[in-house]
Coordinates of C-alpha atoms in Angstrom, one line a residue:
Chain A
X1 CA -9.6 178.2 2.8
X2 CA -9.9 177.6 -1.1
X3 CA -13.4 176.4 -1.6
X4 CA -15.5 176.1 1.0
X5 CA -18.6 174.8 -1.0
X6 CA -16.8 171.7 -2.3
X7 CA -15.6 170.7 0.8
X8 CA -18.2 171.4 2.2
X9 CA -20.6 169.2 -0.1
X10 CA -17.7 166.5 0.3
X11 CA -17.9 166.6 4.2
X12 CA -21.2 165.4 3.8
X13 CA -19.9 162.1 1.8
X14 CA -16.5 161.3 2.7
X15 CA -15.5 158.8 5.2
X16 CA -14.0 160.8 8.9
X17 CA -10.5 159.3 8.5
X18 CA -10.3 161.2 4.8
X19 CA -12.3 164.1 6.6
X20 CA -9.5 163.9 9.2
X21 CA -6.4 164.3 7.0
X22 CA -7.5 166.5 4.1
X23 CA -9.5 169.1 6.5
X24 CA -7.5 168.9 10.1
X25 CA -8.6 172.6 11.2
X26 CA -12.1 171.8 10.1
X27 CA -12.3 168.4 11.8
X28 CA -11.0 170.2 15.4
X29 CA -13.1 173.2 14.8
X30 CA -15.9 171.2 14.5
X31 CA -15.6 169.4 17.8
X32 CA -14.8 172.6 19.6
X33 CA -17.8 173.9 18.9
X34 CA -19.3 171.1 21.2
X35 CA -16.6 172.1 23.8
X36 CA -15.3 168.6 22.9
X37 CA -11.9 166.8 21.5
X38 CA -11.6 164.1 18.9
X39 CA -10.4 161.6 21.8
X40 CA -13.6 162.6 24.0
X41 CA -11.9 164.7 26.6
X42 CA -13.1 168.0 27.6
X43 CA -11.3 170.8 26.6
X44 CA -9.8 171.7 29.6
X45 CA -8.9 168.2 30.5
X46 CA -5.2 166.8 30.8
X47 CA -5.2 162.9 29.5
X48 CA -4.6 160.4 31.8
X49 CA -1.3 160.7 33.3
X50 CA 0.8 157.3 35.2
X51 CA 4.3 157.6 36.6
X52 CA 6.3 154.5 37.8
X53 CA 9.6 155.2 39.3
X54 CA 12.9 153.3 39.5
X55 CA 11.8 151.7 36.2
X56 CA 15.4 151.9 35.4
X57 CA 17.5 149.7 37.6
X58 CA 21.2 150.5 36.7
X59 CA 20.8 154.0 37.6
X60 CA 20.5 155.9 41.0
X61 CA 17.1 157.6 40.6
X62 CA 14.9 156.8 37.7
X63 CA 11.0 156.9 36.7
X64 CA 9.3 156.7 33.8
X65 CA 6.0 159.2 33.4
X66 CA 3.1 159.0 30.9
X67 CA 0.9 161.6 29.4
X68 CA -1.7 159.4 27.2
X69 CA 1.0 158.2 24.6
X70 CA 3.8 160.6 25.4
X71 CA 5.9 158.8 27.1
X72 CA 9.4 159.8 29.1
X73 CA 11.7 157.8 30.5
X74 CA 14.2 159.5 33.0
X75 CA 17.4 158.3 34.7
X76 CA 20.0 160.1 36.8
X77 CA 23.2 158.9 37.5
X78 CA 25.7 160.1 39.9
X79 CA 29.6 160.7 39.7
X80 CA 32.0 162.3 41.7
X81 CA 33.9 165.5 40.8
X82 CA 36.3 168.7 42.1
X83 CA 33.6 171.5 42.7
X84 CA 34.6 175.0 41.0
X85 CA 36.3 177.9 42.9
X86 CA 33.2 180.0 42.7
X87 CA 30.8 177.4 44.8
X88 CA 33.3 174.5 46.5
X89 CA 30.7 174.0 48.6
X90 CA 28.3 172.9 45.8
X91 CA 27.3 170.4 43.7
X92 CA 26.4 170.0 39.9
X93 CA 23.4 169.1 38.0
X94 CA 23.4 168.1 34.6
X95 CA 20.2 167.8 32.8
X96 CA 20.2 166.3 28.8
X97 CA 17.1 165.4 26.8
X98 CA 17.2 163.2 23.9
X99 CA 14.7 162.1 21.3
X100 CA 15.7 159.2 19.7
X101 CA 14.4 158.5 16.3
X102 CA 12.0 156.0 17.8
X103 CA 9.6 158.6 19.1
X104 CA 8.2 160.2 16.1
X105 CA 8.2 159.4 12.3
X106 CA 9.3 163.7 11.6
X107 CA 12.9 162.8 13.3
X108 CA 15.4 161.1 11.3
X109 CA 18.9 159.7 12.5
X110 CA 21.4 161.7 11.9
X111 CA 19.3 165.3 12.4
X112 CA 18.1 166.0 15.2
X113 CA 14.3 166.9 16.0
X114 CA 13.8 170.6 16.4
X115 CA 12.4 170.4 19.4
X116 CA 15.0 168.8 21.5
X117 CA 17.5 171.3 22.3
X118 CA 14.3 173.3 23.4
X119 CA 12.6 171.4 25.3
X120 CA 16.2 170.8 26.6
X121 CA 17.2 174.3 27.4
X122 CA 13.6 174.6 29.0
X123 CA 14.2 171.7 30.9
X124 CA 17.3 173.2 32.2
X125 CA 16.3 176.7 33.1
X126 CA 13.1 175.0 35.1
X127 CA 14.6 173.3 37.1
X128 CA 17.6 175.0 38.3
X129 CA 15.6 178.5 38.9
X130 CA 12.9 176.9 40.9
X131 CA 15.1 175.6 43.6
X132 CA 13.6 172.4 43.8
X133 CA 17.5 171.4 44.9
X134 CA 19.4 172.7 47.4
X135 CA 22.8 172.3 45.6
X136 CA 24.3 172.0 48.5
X137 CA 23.4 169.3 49.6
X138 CA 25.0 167.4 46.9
X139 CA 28.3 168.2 47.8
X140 CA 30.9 165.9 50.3
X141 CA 34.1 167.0 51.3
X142 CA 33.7 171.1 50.8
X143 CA 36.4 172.1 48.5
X144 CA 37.8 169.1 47.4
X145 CA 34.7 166.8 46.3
X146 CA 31.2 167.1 45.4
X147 CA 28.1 165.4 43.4
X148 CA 27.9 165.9 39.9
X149 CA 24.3 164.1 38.8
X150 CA 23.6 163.6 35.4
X151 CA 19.9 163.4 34.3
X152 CA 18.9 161.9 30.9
X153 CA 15.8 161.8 29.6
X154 CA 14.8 160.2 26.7
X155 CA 11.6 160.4 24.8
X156 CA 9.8 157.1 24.2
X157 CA 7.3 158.3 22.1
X158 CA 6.3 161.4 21.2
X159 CA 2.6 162.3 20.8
X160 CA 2.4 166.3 21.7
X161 CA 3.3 168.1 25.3
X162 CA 6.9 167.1 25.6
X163 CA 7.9 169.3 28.3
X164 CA 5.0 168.5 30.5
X165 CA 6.0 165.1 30.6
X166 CA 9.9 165.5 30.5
X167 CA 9.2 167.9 33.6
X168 CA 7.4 165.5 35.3
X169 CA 9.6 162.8 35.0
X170 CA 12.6 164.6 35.9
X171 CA 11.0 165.8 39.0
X172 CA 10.1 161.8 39.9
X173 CA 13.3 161.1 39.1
X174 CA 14.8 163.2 41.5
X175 CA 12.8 162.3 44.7
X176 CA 13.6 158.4 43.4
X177 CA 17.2 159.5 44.1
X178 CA 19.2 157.6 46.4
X179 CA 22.8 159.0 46.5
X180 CA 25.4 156.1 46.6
X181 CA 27.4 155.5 49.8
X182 CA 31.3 156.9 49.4
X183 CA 34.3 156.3 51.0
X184 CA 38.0 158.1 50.2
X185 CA 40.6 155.5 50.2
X186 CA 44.4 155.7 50.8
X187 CA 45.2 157.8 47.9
X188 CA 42.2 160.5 48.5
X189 CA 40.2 159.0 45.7
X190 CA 36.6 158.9 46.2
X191 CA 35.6 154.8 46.0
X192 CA 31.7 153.7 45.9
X193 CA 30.9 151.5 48.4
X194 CA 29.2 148.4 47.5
X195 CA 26.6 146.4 48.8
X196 CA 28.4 143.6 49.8
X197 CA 31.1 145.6 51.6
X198 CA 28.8 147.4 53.5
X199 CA 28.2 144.8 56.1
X200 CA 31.7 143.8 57.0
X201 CA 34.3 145.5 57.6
X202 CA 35.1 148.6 56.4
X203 CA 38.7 150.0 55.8
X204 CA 38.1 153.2 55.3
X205 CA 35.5 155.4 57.3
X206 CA 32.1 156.0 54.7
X207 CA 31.9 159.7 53.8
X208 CA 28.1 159.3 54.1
X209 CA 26.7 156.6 56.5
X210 CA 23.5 156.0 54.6
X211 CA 22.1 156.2 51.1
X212 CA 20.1 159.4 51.4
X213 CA 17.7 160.7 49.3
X214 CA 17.6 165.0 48.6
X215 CA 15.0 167.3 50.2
X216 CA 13.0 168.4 47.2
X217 CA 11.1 171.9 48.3
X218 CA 8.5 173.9 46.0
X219 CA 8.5 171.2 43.1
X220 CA 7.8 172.2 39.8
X221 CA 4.6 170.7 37.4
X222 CA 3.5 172.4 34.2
X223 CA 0.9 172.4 32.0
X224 CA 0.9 173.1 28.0
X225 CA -2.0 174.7 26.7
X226 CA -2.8 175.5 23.1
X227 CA -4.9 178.5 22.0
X228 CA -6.5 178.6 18.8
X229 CA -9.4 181.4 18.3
X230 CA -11.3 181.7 21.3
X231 CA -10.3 178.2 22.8
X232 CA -7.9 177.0 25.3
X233 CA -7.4 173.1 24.8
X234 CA -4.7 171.6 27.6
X235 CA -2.4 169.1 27.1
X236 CA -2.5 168.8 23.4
X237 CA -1.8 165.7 21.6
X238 CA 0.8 166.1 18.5
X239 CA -2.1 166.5 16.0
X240 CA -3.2 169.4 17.7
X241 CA 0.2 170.9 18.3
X242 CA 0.5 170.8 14.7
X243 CA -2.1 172.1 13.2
X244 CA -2.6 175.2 16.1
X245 CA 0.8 176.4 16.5
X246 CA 0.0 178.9 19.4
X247 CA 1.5 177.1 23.0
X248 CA 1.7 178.6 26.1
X249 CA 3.5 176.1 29.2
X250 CA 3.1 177.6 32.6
X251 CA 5.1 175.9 35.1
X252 CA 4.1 176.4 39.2
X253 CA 5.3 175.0 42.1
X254 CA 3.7 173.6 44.6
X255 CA 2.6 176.4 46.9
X256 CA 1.3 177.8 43.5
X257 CA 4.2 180.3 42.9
X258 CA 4.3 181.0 39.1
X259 CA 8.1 179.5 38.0
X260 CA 8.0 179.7 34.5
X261 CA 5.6 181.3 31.7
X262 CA 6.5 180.0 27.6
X263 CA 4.7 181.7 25.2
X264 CA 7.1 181.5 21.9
X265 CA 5.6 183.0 19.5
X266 CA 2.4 182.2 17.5
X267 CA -0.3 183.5 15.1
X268 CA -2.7 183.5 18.0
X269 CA -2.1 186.9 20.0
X270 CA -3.6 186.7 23.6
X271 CA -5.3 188.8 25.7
X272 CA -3.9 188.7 29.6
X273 CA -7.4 187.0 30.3
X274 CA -6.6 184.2 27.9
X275 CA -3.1 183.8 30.1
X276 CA -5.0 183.9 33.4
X277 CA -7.2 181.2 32.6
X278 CA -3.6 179.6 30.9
X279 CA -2.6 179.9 34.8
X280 CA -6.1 178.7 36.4
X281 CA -5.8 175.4 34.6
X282 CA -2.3 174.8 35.4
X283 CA -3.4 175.2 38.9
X284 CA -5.6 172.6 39.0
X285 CA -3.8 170.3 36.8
X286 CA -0.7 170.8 39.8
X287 CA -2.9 169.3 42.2
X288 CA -3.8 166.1 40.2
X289 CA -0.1 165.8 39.4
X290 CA 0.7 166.3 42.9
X291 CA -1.7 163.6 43.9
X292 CA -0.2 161.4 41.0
X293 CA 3.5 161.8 42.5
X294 CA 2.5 161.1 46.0
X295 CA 0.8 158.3 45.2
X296 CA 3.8 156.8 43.3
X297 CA 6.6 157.5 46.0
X298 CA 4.2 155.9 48.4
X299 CA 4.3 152.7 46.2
X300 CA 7.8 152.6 46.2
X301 CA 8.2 152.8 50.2
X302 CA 6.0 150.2 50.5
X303 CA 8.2 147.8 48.5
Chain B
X1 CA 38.0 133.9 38.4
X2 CA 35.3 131.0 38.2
X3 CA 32.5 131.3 35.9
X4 CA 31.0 127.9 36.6
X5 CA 31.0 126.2 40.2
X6 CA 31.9 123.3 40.7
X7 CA 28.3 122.3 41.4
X8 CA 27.3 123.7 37.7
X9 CA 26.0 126.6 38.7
X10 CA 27.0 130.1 36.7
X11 CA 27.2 133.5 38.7
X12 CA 23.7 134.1 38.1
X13 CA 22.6 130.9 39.6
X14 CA 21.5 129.5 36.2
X15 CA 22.9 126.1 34.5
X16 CA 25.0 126.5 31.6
X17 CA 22.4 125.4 29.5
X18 CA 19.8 128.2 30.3
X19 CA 18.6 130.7 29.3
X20 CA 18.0 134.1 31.2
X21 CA 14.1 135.0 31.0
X22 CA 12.9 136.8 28.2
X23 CA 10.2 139.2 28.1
X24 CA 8.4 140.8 25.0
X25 CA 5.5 143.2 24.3
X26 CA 4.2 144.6 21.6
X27 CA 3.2 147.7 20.5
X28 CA 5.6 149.9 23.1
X29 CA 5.4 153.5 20.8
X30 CA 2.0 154.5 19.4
X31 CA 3.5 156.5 17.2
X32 CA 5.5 153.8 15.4
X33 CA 4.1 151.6 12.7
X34 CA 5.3 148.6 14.5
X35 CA 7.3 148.4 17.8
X36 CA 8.4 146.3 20.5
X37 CA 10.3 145.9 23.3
X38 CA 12.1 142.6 24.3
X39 CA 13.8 142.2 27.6
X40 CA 16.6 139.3 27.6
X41 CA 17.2 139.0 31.8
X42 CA 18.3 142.7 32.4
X43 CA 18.6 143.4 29.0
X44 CA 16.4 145.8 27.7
X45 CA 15.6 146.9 24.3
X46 CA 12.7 148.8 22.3
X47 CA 12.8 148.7 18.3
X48 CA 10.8 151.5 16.5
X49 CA 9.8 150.4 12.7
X50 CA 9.2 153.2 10.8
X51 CA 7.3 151.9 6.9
X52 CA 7.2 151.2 4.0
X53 CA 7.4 155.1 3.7
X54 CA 8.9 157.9 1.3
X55 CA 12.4 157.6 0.5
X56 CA 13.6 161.0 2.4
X57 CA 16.8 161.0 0.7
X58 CA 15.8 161.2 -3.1
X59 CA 19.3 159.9 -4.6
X60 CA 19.0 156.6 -2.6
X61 CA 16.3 155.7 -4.0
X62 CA 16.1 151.9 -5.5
X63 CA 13.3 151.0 -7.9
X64 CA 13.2 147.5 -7.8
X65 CA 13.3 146.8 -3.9
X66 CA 12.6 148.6 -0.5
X67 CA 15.7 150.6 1.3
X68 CA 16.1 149.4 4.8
X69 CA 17.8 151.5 7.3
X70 CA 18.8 150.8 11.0
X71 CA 20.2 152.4 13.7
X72 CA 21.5 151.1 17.0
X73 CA 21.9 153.6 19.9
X74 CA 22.1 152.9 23.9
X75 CA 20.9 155.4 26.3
X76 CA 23.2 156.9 28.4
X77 CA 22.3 155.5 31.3
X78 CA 22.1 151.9 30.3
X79 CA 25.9 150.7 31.0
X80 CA 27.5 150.7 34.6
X81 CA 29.1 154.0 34.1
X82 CA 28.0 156.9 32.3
X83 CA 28.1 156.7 28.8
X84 CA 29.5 159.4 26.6
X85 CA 28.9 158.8 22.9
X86 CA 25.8 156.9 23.0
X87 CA 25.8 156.9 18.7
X88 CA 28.1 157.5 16.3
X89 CA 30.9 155.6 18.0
X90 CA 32.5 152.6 16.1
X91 CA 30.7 149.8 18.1
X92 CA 27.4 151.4 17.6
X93 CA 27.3 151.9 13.6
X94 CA 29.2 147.8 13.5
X95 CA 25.9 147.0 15.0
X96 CA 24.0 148.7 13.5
X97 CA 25.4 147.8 9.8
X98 CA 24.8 143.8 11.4
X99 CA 21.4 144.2 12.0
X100 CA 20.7 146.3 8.7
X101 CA 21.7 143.3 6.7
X102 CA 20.2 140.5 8.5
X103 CA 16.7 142.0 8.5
X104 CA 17.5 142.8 4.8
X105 CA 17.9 139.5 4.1
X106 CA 14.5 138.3 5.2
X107 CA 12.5 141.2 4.8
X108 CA 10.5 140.8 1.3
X109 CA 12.2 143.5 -0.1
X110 CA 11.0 143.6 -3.5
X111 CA 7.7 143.8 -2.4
X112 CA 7.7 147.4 -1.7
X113 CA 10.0 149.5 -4.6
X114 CA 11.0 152.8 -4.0
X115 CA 9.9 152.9 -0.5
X116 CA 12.0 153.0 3.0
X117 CA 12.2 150.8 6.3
X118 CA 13.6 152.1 9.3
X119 CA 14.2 150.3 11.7
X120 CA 15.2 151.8 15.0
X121 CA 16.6 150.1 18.2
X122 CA 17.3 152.0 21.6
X123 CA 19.2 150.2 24.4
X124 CA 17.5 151.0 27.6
X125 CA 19.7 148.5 29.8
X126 CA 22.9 146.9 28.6
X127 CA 23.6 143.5 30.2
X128 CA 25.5 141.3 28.0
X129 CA 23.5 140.3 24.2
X130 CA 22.5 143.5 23.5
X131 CA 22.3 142.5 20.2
X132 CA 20.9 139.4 20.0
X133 CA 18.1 141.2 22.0
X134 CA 18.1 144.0 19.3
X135 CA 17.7 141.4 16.3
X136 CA 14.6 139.8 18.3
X137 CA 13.1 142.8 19.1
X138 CA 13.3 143.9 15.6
X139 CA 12.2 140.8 14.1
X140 CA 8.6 141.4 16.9
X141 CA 8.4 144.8 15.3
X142 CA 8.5 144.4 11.8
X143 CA 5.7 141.8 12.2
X144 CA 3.8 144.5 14.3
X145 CA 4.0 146.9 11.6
X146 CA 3.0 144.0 9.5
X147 CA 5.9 144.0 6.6
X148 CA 6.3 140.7 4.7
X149 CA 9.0 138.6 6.0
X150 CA 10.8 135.3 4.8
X151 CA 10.7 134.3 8.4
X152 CA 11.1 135.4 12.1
X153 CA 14.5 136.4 12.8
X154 CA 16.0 134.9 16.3
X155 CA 18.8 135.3 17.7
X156 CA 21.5 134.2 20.7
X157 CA 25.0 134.4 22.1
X158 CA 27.1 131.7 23.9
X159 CA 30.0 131.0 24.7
X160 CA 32.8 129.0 26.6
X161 CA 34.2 129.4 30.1
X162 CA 35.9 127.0 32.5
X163 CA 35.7 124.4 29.5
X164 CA 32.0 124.9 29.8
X165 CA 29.6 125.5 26.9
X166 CA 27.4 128.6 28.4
X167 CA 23.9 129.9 26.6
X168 CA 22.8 133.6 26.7
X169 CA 26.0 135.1 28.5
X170 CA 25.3 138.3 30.3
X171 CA 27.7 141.3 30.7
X172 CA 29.9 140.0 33.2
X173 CA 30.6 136.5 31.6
X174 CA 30.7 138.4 28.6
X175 CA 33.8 140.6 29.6
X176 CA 35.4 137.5 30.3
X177 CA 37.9 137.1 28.0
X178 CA 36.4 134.1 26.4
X179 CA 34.4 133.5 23.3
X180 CA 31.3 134.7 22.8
X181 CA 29.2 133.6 19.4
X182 CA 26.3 135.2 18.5
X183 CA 24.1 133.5 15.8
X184 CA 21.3 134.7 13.9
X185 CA 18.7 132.0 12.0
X186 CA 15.6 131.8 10.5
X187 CA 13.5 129.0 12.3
X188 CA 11.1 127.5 10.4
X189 CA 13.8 127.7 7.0
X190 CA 16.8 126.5 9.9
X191 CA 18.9 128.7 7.6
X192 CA 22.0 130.6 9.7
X193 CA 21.9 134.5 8.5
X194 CA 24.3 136.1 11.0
X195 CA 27.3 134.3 12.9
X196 CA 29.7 136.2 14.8
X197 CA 32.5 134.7 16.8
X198 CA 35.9 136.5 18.6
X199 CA 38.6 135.0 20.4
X200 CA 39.8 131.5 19.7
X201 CA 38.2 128.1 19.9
X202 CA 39.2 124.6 18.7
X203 CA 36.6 124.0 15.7
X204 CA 35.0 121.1 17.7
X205 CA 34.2 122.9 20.5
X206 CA 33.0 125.7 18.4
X207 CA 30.7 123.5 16.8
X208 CA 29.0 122.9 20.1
X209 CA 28.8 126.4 21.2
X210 CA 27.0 127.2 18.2
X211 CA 24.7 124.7 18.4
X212 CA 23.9 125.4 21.7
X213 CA 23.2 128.8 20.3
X214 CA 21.4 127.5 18.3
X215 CA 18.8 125.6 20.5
X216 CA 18.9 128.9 22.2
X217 CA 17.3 130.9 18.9
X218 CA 14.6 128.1 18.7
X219 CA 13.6 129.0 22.2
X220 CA 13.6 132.5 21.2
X221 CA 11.4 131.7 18.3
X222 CA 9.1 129.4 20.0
X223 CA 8.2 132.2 22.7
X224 CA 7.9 135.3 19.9
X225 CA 5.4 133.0 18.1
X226 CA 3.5 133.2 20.8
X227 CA 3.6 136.3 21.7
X228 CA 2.8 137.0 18.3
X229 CA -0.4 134.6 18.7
X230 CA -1.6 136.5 21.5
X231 CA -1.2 139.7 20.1
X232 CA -3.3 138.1 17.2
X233 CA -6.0 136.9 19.3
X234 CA -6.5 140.6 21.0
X235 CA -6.6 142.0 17.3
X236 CA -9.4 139.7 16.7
X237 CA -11.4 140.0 19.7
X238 CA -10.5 144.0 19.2
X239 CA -12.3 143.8 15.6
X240 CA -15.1 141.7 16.9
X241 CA -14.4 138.4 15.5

């Protein structure tokens, strides 16, 4: 840091917006001290987190999740495909995340933010090596015709922990799922069964009799955590990410298996204490997020 | 197929004459300098305004006036099947040049040399007037961000089915076959800046089909001024007025 004595003597004169911009690590370091963040929260304290599902109405599972501002909207839709020789007794699960040029003044059209494909290929490797779906399940004739689901999520806005919330809202997404009622007809092509059809007649016997949803087991919630010095701050906003590069995610299920640890990198080199407290935070955030989840899908039954 | 009962009524249920219900909020993206989202029955939009900012790309700089960009994209999931090239594709950049240029034309451009507007628009569901809906959500956004404007920007489609004027058509009329015209104006100036038309219509009728769409945009307007009121009001009672 260049001169400490002028901004030090300026600190004591300038406005905390100015403060803000021209000193960031100062202005964070500061509140830490106090065991405090800029916004008031504690430093172990997610924000405040909502989740509202089906918010998308054209597709077969949706939700949308909030972190403070981060905000993820999710949506799955469902088609029909030949399964592969390997597993013809499997489905498929697609999973794409996209951050439009909406979320975040640092991504411009035409180049893509560098966090995407990460957050992407994280996505991905979460959720199809925790077994939170049994794949097959989401298959219908063996051998000849199975479920491929495509998940999109899209990043409304982007104000730090992306893959918290993208997690989260894929996971709602999925237990929002209803998988459309099929029928083959004559020539062996799968047909989805409409609404309307559904009460009168049908020519040709439904594949699957109801619109079912999946059987989600050991579901996956995760929690970012920054570490700067001595500190651990959870679920950083994108001012914090950065200006303290050093993240770790840890990602456990629900009957607190560990599924996933991130730590890319960083100038901040931790101890293994520093991780296990990583992990005792992410336990406790798993049960609010658990509580946050359950509360939603009970919402939606009772509509 | 019948568009229109014989009773008057559309597929929908609405008259020919109506509207579907809009829906607008301000402020969607905390990120964004301005931002809304505008819902046109189950049309759904949110427009990101990014500005007056550094010009990124140096050579397209202008020194007398602000650049404006735009970009148009739909999410995957926002048609009935799967979309595969939500950007990029031929559709999406037509659009997006439209809307470039009639928020250029009312934007105060001169205002602001050497600086950039973005203005971004993601399609979230895609019933029919996709970009009508985009133009209004824009127009909601740029105020939010608070960027000198001629006037409000307002827009609406109609067309003509089963010899029937229709206001606002959603996807399925749309896919019709028939005309659909899509008309951009300035209110309070009652100045046209975008009109659209495809298929073919005897000049009469097309005269009333665009006035209908007009009447439409004046609806439009009436309801994003006060939205825009409201949002006012909570700014002041924010600031301790």
């Amino acid at each position: 840091m260049g001169l400490p004595n002028a901004s030090g003597d300026l600190s004591s004169e300038m406005e905390v917006d100015a403060f803000r911009r021209l000193f960031p690590l100062r202005f964070h370091e500061r509140h830490l001290v106090e065991s405090i963040r800029p916004d008031a929260r504690p430093v172990g304290r997610a924000r405040e987190t909502t989740l509202a599902l089906g918010a998308v109405a054209s597709a077969d599972g949706s939700a949308l999740a909030k972190i403070g501002s981060t905000t993820m909207l999710a949506a799955i839709k469902m088609e029909v495909m030949t399964p592969s020789m390997e597993s013809p007794d499997e489905g498929c699960i697609a999973i794409e995340f996209h951050m439009p040029p909406i979320c975040s003044p640092i991504v411009r059209p035409g180049r893509p933010a560098e966090a995407a494909p990460v957050v992407s290929k994280q996505l991905s490797d979460t959720i199809l090596s925790s077994g939170m779906i049994n794949l097959k399940e989401l298959s219908l004739v063996s051998g000849k015709v199975a479920w491929m689901a495509y998940l999109d999520i899209y990043c409304l806005d982007a104000d730090g922990a992306l893959f918290d919330a993208a997690l989260l809202s894929a996971v709602a997404a999925f237990s929002h799922l209803k998988i459309p009622v099929v029928s083959l007809n004559d020539d062996g092509r799968v047909v989805v069964v409409s609404e309307e059809q559904e009460g009168g007649k049908l020519e040709n016997e439904p594949v699957n009799k109801e619109k079912r949803k999946l059987t989600l087991s050991s579901i996956p919630f995760s929690l970012t955590c920054i570490l700067h010095k001595n500190y651990i701050l959870a679920d950083p906003t994108a001012e914090e990410e950065s200006i303290m590069e050093t993240l770790v995610t840890v990602v456990l299920d629900s009957s607190g298996q560990l599924v996933s640890l991130y730590k890319p990198g960083g100038p901040v080199l931790a101890y293994s204490s520093a991780v296990q407290d990583c992990v005792a935070l992410t336990r406790h955030r798993v049960k609010e997020l658990q509580k946050i989840l359950n509360e939603a899908m009970s919402d939606m039954e009772v509509d | 197929m019948e568009y229109v009962s014989p009773e008057g009524l559309r597929l929908d249920g609405r008259r020919p004459m109506e509207m579907r219900q809009i829906r607008a909020e301000i402020g969607a993206v905390a990120k964004a300098d301005g931002s809304a989202v505008f819902e046109m029955g189950n049309t759904k939009v949110i427009a990101a305004v990014y500005g007056p900012r550094e010009v990124q790309n140096r050579s397209q700089q202008l020194s007398d006036q602000a650049l404006v960009r735009c970009e148009y994209s739909m999410a995957n999931f926002s048609t009935g099947d799967r979309m595969r090239r939500p950007k990029g594709d031929r559709r999406s950049t037509e659009i997006s040049l439209v809307i470039r240029q009639t928020m250029e034309a009312c934007i105060l451009t001169h205002l602001m040399p050497r600086s950039q507007i973005d203005i971004f628009l993601q399609v979230l569901q895609a019933d029919g007037g996709t970009r009508s809906a985009c133009i209004n959500a824009a127009t909601l956004a740029l105020a939010d961000a608070g960027i000198p404007m001629r006037d409000l920007v307002t827009s609406c489609s109609a067309g003509y089915l089963n010899s029937t004027p229709l206001l606002d058509l959603n996807y399925v009329e749309d896919s019709a076959g028939g005309p659909d015209v899509t008309v951009g104006i300035l209110p309070k100036l009652d100045k046209v800046t975008l009109l659209q038309m495809d298929a073919k219509l005897p000049m009469d009728i097309f005269e009333n089909v665009m006035q209908l769409a007009m009447e439409g945009c004046k609806a439009v307007a009436n309801y994003i001024r006060e939205v825009l009121l409201e949002n006012t009001k909570t700014l002041e009672y924010r600031r301790g007025v």
